mmCIF file of C-alpha atoms in Angstrom:
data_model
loop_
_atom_site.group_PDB
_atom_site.id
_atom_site.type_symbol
_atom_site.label_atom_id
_atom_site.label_comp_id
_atom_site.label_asym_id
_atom_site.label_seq_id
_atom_site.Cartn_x
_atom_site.Cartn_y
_atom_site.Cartn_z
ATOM 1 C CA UNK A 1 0.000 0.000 0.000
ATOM 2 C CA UNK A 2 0.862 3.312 -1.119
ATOM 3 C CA UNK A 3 2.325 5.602 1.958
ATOM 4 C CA UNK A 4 -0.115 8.655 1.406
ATOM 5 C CA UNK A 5 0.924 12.334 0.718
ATOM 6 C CA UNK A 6 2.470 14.937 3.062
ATOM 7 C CA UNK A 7 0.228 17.980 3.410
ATOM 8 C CA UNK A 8 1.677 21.411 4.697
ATOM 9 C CA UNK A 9 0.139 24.416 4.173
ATOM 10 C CA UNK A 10 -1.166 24.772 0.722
ATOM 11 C CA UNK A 11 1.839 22.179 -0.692
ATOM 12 C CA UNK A 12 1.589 18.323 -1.325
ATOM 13 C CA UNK A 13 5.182 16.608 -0.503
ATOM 14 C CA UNK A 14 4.597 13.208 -2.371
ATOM 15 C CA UNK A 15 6.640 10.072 -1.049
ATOM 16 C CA UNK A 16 10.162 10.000 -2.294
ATOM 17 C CA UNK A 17 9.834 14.112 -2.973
ATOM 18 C CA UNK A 18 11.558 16.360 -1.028
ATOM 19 C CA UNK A 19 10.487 20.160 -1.229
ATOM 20 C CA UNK A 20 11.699 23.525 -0.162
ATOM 21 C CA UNK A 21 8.572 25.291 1.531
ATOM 22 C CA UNK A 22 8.157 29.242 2.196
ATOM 23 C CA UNK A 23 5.384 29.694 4.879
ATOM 24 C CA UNK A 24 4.270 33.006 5.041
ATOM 25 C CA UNK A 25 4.393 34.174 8.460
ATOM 26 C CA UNK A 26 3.906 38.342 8.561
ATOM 27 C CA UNK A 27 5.242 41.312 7.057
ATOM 28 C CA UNK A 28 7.890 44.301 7.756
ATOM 29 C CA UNK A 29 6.637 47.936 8.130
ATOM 30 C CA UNK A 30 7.618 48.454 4.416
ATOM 31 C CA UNK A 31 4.994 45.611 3.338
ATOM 32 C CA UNK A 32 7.659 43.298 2.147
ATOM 33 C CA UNK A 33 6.412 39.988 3.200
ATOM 34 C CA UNK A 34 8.538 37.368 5.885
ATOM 35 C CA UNK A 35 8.453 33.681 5.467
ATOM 36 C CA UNK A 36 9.670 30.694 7.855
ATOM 37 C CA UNK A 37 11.777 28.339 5.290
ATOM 38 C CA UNK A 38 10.972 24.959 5.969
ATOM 39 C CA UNK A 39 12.215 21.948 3.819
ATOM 40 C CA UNK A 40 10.076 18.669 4.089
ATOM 41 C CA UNK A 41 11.831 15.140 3.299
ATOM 42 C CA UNK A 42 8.876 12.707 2.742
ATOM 43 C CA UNK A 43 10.171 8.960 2.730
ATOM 44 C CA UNK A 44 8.845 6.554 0.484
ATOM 45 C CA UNK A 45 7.710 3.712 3.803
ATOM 46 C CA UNK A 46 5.931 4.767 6.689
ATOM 47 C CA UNK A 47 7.969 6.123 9.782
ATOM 48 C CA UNK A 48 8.067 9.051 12.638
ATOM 49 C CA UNK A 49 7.822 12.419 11.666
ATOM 50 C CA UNK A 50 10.674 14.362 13.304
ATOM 51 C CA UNK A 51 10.629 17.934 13.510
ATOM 52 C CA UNK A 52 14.430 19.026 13.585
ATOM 53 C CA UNK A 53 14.145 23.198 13.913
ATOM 54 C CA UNK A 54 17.069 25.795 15.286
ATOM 55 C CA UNK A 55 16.586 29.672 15.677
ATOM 56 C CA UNK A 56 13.442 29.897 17.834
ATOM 57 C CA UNK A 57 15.947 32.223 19.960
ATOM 58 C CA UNK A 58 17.206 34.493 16.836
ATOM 59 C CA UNK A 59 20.632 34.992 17.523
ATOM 60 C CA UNK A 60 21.122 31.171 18.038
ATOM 61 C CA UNK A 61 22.768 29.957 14.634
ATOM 62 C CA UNK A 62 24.709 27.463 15.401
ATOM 63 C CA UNK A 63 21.218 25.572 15.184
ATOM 64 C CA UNK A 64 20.851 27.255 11.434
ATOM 65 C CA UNK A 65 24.504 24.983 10.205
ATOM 66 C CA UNK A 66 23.425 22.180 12.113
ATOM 67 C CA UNK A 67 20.153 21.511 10.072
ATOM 68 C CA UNK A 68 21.680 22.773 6.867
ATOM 69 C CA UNK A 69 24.711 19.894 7.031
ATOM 70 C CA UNK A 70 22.228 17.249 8.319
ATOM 71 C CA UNK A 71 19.579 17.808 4.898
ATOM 72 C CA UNK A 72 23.299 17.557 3.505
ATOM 73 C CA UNK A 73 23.723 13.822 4.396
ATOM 74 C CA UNK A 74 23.477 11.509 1.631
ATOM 75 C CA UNK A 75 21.094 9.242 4.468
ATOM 76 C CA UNK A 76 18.401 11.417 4.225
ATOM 77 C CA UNK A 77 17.581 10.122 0.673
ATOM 78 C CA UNK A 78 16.824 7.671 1.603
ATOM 79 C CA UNK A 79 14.223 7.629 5.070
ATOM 80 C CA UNK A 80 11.817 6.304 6.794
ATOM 81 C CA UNK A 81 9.235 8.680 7.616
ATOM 82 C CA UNK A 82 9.344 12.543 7.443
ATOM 83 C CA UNK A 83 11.811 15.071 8.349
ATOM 84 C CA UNK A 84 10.716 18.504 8.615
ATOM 85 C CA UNK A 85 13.986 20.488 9.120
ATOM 86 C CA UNK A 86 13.336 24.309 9.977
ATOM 87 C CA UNK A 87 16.690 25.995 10.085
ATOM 88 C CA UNK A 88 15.271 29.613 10.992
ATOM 89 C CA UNK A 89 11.868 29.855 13.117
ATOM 90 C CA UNK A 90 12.510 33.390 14.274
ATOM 91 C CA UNK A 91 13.170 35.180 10.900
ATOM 92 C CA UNK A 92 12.747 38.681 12.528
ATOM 93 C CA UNK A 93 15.212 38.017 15.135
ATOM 94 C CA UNK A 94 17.816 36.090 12.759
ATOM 95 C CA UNK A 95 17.612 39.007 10.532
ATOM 96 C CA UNK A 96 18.510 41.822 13.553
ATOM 97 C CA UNK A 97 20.564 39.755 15.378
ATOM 98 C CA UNK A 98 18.775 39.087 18.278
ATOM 99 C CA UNK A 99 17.291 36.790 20.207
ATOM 100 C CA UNK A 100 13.620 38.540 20.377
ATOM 101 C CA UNK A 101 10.927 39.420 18.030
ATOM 102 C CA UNK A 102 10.837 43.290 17.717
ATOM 103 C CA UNK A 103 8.441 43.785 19.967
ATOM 104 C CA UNK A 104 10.928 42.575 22.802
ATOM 105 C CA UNK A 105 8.777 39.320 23.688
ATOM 106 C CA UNK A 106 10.376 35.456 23.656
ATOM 107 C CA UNK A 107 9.216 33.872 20.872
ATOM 108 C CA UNK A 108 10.200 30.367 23.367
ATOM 109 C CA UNK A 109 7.367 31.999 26.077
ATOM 110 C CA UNK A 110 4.423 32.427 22.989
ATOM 111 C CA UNK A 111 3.675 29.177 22.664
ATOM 112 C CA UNK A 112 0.707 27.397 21.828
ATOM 113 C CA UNK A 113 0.141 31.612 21.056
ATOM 114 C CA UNK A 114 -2.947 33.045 19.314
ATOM 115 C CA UNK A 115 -3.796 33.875 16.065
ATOM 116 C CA UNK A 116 -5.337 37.498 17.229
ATOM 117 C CA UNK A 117 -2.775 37.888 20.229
ATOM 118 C CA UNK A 118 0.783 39.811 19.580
ATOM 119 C CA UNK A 119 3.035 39.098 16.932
ATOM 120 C CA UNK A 120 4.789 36.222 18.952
ATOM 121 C CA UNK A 121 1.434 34.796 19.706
ATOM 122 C CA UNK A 122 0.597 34.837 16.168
ATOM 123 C CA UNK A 123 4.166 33.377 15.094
ATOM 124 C CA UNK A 124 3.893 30.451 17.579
ATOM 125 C CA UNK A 125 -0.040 29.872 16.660
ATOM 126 C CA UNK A 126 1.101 29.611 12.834
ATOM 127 C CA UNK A 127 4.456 27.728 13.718
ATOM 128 C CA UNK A 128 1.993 25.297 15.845
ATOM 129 C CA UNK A 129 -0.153 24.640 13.331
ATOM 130 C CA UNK A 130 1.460 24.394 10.017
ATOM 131 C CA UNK A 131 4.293 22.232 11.496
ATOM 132 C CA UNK A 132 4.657 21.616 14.869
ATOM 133 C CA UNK A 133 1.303 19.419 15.229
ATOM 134 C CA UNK A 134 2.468 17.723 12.226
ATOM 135 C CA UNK A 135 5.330 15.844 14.447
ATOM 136 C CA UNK A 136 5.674 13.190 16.389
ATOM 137 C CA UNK A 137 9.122 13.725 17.277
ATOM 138 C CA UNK A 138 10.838 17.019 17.924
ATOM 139 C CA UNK A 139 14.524 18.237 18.635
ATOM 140 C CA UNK A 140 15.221 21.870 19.265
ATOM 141 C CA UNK A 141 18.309 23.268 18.944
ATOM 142 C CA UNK A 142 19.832 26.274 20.927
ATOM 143 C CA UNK A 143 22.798 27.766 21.913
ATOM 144 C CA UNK A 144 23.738 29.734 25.114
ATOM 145 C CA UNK A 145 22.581 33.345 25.462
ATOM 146 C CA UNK A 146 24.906 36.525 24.043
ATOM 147 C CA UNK A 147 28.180 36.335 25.956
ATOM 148 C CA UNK A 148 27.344 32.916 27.149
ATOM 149 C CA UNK A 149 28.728 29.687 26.157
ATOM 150 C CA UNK A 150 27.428 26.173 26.685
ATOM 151 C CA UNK A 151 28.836 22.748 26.871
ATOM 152 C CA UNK A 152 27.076 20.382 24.497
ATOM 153 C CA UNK A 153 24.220 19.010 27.064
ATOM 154 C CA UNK A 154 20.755 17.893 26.125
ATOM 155 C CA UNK A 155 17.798 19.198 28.151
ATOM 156 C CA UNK A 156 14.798 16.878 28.350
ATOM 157 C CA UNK A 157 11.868 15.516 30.926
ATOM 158 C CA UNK A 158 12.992 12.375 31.197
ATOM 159 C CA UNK A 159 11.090 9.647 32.505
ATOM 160 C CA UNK A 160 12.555 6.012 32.539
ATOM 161 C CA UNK A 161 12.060 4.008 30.098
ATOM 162 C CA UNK A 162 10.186 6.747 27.591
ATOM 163 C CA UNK A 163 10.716 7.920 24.571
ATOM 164 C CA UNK A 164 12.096 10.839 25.107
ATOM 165 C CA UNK A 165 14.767 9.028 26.977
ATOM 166 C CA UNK A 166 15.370 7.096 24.230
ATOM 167 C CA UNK A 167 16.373 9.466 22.214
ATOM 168 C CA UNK A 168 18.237 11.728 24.355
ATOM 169 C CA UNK A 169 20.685 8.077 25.235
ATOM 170 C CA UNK A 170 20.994 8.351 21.385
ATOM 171 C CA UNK A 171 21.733 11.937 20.731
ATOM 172 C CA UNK A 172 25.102 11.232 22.329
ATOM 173 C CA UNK A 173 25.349 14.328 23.972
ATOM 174 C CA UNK A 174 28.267 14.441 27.205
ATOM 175 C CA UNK A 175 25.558 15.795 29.446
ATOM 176 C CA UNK A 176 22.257 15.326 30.062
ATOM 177 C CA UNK A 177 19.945 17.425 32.273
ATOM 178 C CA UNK A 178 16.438 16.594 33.494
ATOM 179 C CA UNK A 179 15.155 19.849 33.321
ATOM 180 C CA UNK A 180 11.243 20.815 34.090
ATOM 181 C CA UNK A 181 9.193 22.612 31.474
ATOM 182 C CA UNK A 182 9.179 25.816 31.003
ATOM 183 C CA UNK A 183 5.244 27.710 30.593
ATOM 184 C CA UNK A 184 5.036 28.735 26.644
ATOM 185 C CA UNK A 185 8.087 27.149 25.429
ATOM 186 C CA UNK A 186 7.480 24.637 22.394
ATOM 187 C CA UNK A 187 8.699 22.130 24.492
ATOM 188 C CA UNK A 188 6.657 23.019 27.088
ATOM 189 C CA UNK A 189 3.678 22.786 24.354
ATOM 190 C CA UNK A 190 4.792 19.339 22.939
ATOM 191 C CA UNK A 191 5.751 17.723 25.816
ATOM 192 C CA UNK A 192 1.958 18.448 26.900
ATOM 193 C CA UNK A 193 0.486 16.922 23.661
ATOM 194 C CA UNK A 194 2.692 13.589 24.312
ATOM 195 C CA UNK A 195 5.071 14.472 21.620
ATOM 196 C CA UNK A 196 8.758 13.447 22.815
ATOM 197 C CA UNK A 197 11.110 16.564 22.730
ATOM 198 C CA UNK A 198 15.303 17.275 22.932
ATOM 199 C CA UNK A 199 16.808 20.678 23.539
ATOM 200 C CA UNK A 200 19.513 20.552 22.370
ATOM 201 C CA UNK A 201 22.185 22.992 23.899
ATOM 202 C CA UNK A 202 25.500 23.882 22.586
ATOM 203 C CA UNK A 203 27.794 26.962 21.900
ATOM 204 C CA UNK A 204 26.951 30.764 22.423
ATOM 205 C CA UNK A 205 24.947 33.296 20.185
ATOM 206 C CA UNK A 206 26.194 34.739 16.921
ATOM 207 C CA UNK A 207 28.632 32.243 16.438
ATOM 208 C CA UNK A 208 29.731 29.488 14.801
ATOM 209 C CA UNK A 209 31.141 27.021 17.227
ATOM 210 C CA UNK A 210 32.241 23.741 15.132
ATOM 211 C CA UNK A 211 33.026 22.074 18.556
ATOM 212 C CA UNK A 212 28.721 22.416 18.902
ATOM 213 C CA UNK A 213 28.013 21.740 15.498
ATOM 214 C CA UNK A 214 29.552 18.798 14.238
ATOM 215 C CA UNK A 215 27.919 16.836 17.148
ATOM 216 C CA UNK A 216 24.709 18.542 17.073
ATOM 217 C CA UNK A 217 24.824 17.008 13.548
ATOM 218 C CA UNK A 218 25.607 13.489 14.456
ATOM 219 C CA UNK A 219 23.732 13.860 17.459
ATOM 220 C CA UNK A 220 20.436 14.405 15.026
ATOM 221 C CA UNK A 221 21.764 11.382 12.306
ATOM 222 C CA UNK A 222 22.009 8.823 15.832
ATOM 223 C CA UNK A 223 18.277 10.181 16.762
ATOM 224 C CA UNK A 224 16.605 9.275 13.260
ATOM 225 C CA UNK A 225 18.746 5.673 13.309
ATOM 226 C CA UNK A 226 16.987 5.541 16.892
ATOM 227 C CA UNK A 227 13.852 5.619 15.926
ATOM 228 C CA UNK A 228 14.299 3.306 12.619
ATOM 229 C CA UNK A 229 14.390 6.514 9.971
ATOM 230 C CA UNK A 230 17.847 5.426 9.119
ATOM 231 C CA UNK A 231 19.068 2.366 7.965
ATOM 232 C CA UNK A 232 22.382 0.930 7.844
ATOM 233 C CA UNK A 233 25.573 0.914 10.085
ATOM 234 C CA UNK A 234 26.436 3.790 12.246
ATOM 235 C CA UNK A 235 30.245 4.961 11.234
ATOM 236 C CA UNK A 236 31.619 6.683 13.954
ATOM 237 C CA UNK A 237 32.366 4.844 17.026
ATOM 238 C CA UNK A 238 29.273 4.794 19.654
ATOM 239 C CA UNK A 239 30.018 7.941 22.301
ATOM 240 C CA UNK A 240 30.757 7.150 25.942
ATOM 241 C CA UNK A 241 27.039 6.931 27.811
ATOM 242 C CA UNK A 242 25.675 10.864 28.742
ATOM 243 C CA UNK A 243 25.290 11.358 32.324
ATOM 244 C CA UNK A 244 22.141 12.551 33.766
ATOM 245 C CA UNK A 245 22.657 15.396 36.122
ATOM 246 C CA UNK A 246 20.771 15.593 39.285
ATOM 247 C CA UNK A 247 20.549 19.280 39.203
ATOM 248 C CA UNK A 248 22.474 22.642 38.867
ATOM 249 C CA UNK A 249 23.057 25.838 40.044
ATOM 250 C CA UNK A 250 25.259 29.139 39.220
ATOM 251 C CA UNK A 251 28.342 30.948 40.678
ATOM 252 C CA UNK A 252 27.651 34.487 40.541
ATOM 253 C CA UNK A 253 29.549 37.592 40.603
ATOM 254 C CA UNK A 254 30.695 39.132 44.599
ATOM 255 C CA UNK A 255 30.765 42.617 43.253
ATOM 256 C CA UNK A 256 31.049 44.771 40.106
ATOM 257 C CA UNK A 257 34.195 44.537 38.019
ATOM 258 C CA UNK A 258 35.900 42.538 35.917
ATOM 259 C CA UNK A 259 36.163 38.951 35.720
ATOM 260 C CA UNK A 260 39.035 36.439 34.946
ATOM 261 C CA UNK A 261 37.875 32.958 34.821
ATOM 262 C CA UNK A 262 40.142 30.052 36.329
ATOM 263 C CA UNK A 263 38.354 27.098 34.954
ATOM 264 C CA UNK A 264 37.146 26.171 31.670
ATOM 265 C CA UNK A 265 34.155 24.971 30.351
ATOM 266 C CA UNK A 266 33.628 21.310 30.952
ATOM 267 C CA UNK A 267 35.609 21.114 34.293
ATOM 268 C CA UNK A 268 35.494 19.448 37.166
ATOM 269 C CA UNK A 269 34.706 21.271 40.108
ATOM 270 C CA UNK A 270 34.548 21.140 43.759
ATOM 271 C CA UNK A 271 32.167 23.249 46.272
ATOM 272 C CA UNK A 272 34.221 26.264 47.452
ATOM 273 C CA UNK A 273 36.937 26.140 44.521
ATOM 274 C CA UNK A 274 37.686 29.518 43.261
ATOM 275 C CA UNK A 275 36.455 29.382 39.576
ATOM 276 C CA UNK A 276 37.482 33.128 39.167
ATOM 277 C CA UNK A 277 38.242 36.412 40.115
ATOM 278 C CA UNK A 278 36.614 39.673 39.872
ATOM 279 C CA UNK A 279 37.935 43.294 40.322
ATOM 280 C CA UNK A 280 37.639 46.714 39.685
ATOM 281 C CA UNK A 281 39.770 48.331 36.780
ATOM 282 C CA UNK A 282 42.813 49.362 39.412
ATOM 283 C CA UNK A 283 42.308 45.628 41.224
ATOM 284 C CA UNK A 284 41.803 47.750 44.811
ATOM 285 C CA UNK A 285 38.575 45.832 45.232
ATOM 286 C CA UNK A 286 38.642 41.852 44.777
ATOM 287 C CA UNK A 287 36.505 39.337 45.101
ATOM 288 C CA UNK A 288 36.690 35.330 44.568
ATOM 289 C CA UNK A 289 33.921 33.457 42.464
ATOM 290 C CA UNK A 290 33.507 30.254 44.193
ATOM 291 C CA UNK A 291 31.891 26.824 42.767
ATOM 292 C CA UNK A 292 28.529 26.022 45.141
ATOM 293 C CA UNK A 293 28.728 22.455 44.098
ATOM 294 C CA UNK A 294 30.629 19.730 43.145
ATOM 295 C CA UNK A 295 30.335 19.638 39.909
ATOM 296 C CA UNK A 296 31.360 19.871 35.880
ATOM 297 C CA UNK A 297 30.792 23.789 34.746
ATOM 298 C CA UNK A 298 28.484 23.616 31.791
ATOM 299 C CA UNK A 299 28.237 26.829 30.723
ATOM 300 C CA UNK A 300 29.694 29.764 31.535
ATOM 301 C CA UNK A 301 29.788 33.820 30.840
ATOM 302 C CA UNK A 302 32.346 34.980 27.733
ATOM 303 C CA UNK A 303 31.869 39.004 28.917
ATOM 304 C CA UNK A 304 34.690 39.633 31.376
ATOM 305 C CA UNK A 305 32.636 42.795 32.372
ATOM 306 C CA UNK A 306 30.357 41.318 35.306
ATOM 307 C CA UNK A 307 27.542 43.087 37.837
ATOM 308 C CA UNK A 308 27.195 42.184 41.130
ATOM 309 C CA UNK A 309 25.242 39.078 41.476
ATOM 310 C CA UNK A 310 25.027 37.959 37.632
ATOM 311 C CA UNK A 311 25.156 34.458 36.674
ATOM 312 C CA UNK A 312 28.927 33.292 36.020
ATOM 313 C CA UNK A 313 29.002 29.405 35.824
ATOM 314 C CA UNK A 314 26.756 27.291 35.669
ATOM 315 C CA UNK A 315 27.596 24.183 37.699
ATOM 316 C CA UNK A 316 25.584 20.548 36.731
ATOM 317 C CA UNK A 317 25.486 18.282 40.133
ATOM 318 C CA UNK A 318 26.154 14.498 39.683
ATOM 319 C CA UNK A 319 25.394 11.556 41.518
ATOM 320 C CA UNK A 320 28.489 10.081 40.180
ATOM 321 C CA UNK A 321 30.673 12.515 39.090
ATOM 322 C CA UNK A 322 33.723 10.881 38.311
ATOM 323 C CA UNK A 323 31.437 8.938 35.126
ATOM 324 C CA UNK A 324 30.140 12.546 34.465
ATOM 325 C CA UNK A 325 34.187 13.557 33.966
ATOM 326 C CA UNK A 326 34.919 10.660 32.031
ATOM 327 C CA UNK A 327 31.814 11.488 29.620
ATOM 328 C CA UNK A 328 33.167 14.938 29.411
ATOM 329 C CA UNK A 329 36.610 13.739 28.610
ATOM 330 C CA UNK A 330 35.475 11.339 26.237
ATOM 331 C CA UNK A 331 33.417 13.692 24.263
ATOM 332 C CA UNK A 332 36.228 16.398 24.270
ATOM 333 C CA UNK A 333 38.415 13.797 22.782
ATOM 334 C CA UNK A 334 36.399 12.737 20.128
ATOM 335 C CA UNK A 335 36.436 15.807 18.373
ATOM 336 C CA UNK A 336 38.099 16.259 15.587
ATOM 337 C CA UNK A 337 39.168 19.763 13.381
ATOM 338 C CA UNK A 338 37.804 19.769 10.235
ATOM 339 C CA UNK A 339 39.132 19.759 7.157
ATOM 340 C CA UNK A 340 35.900 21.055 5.107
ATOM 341 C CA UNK A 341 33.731 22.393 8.174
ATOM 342 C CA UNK A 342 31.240 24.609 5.760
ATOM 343 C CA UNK A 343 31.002 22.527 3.072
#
């Protein structure tokens, strides 16, 4: 039997077809009109249909390479089920550089929106229904705020033996945090509607951070050979099992001044261990950032220029930490430099 056609919008994807989609989504002041660019890969036998989708947040782009190298991948000619891979949800932020629409709001706190509320409730309303309710998988892909970096982690509800966890063991991420849902975020809106979701965080705004990329990429291609969109043998040697932190917590700043960091991202840490320092400009007034957990420090602040109290490093807690250093280790050593990185 014939696997039936793929319907978005106004478009018919048929099996074996895969189309590049421009969903109309609003306009700028001068009437010129915006569209969310979505490409749809409909596989010729039945399968999951996994939404893969980066920029939400629109100064996140290391999300935007990530989805353009995995439609790359000769695999995807050849899958089970659906991919719908949206490289840019936020076009007005991508396009200023930001992470928020213009009129300041989240477009990660809209969600399931409205279609007559403000432009982000509109955005997420359309973004819900032309695509998101289509899924039946979902991985998101972020980055760490401006002047923040993040290790590679995944962010998930995790219950044992679910979905979900099924795919965040297969992402292959070093770290993996059980984090609760956040009111009007899409995964807060999936999760909800029983459709399995991955953040996936990993680098900092407005960059390109290969070191996030190339195993958000992978991390996507062991996903779909998860759930049986893939076939064939995985080349790259299985990563060392992600360790589920227990919680976390951040070191902030003592005073105003500047900072210079002792530790690195993806370190081991122990409760009271200095993890910088922070002055003023003459170094008369000093005070000591110091780790409030044992830990590994998975994400941390890139702006040396700090405010009294502001989040510094971000410590995940462990049950077994010395497995959560090894998967750390692991990971950092399986990275390679690439030879052809934006091919």
């Amino acid at each position: 039997m014939a696997r039936a056609p793929f319907q978005l919008g106004e478009h018919t994807i048929m099996p074996g077809q895969r189309l590049q989609v421009d969903v109309p989504v609003a306009r700028l002041y001068t009437h010129t009109p915006l569209h969310i660019p979505v490409e749809v890969v409909h596989g010729r036998k039945e399968g999951p249909v996994l939404l893969v989708c980066g920029g939400i947040h629109g100064d996140e782009i290391n999300g935007v390479e990530i989805v353009r190298r995995v439609l790359r991948a000769k695999a995807i000619n050849s899958i089970r089920g659906t991919l719908i891979a949206v490289p840019v949800v936020n076009v007005f932020g991508f396009l200023q550089q930001t992470r928020y629409l213009p009129d300041r709001r989240d477009l990660n706190r809209c969600f399931p929106g409205s279609e007559s509320g403000s432009l982000g409730g509109r955005i997420a309303a359309l973004f819900r229904e032309q695509i998101v309710d289509h899924a039946t998988h979902i991985i998101d892909l972020h980055t760490g705020a401006i002047h923040r970096t993040n290790l590679p982690q995944i962010r998930a509800q995790l219950r044992p033996g679910s979905e979900t966890e099924r795919m965040a063991d297969a992402f292959g991420a070093p770290v993996v945090l059980n984090a609760e849902l956040r009111e009007g975020s899409l995964r807060h809106y999936a999760q909800t509607r029983g459709i399995p979701v991955l953040t996936y965080e990993a680098g900092e705004a407005l960059r390109f951070d290969e070191w996030a990329i190339a195993p958000g990429v992978r991390g996507v291609l062991r996903v779909m050979r998860r759930l049986g969109m893939l076939t064939g043998e995985q080349r790259r040697r299985t990563p060392a099992p992600a360790e589920l932190a227990n919680g976390s917590s951040w070191a902030r700043a003592p005073i105003d001044g500047i900072l210079r960091p002792k530790v690195r991202l993806g370190a081991r840490v122990a409760k009271g261990e200095v993890l910088g320092k922070v002055a003023d400009p003459f170094g008369n007034d000093e005070g000591e950032v110091r780790a409030v957990a044992d830990g590994i420090v998975i994400g941390m602040s890139r702006l040396p220029l700090a405010n009294e109290g502001e989040a510094l490093f971000h410590i995940a807690r462990f049950d077994e930490i010395e497995e959560a250093e090894t998967a750390v280790e692991s990971f950092n050593s399986s990275l390679v430099p690439p030879t052809d990185s934006f091919s």
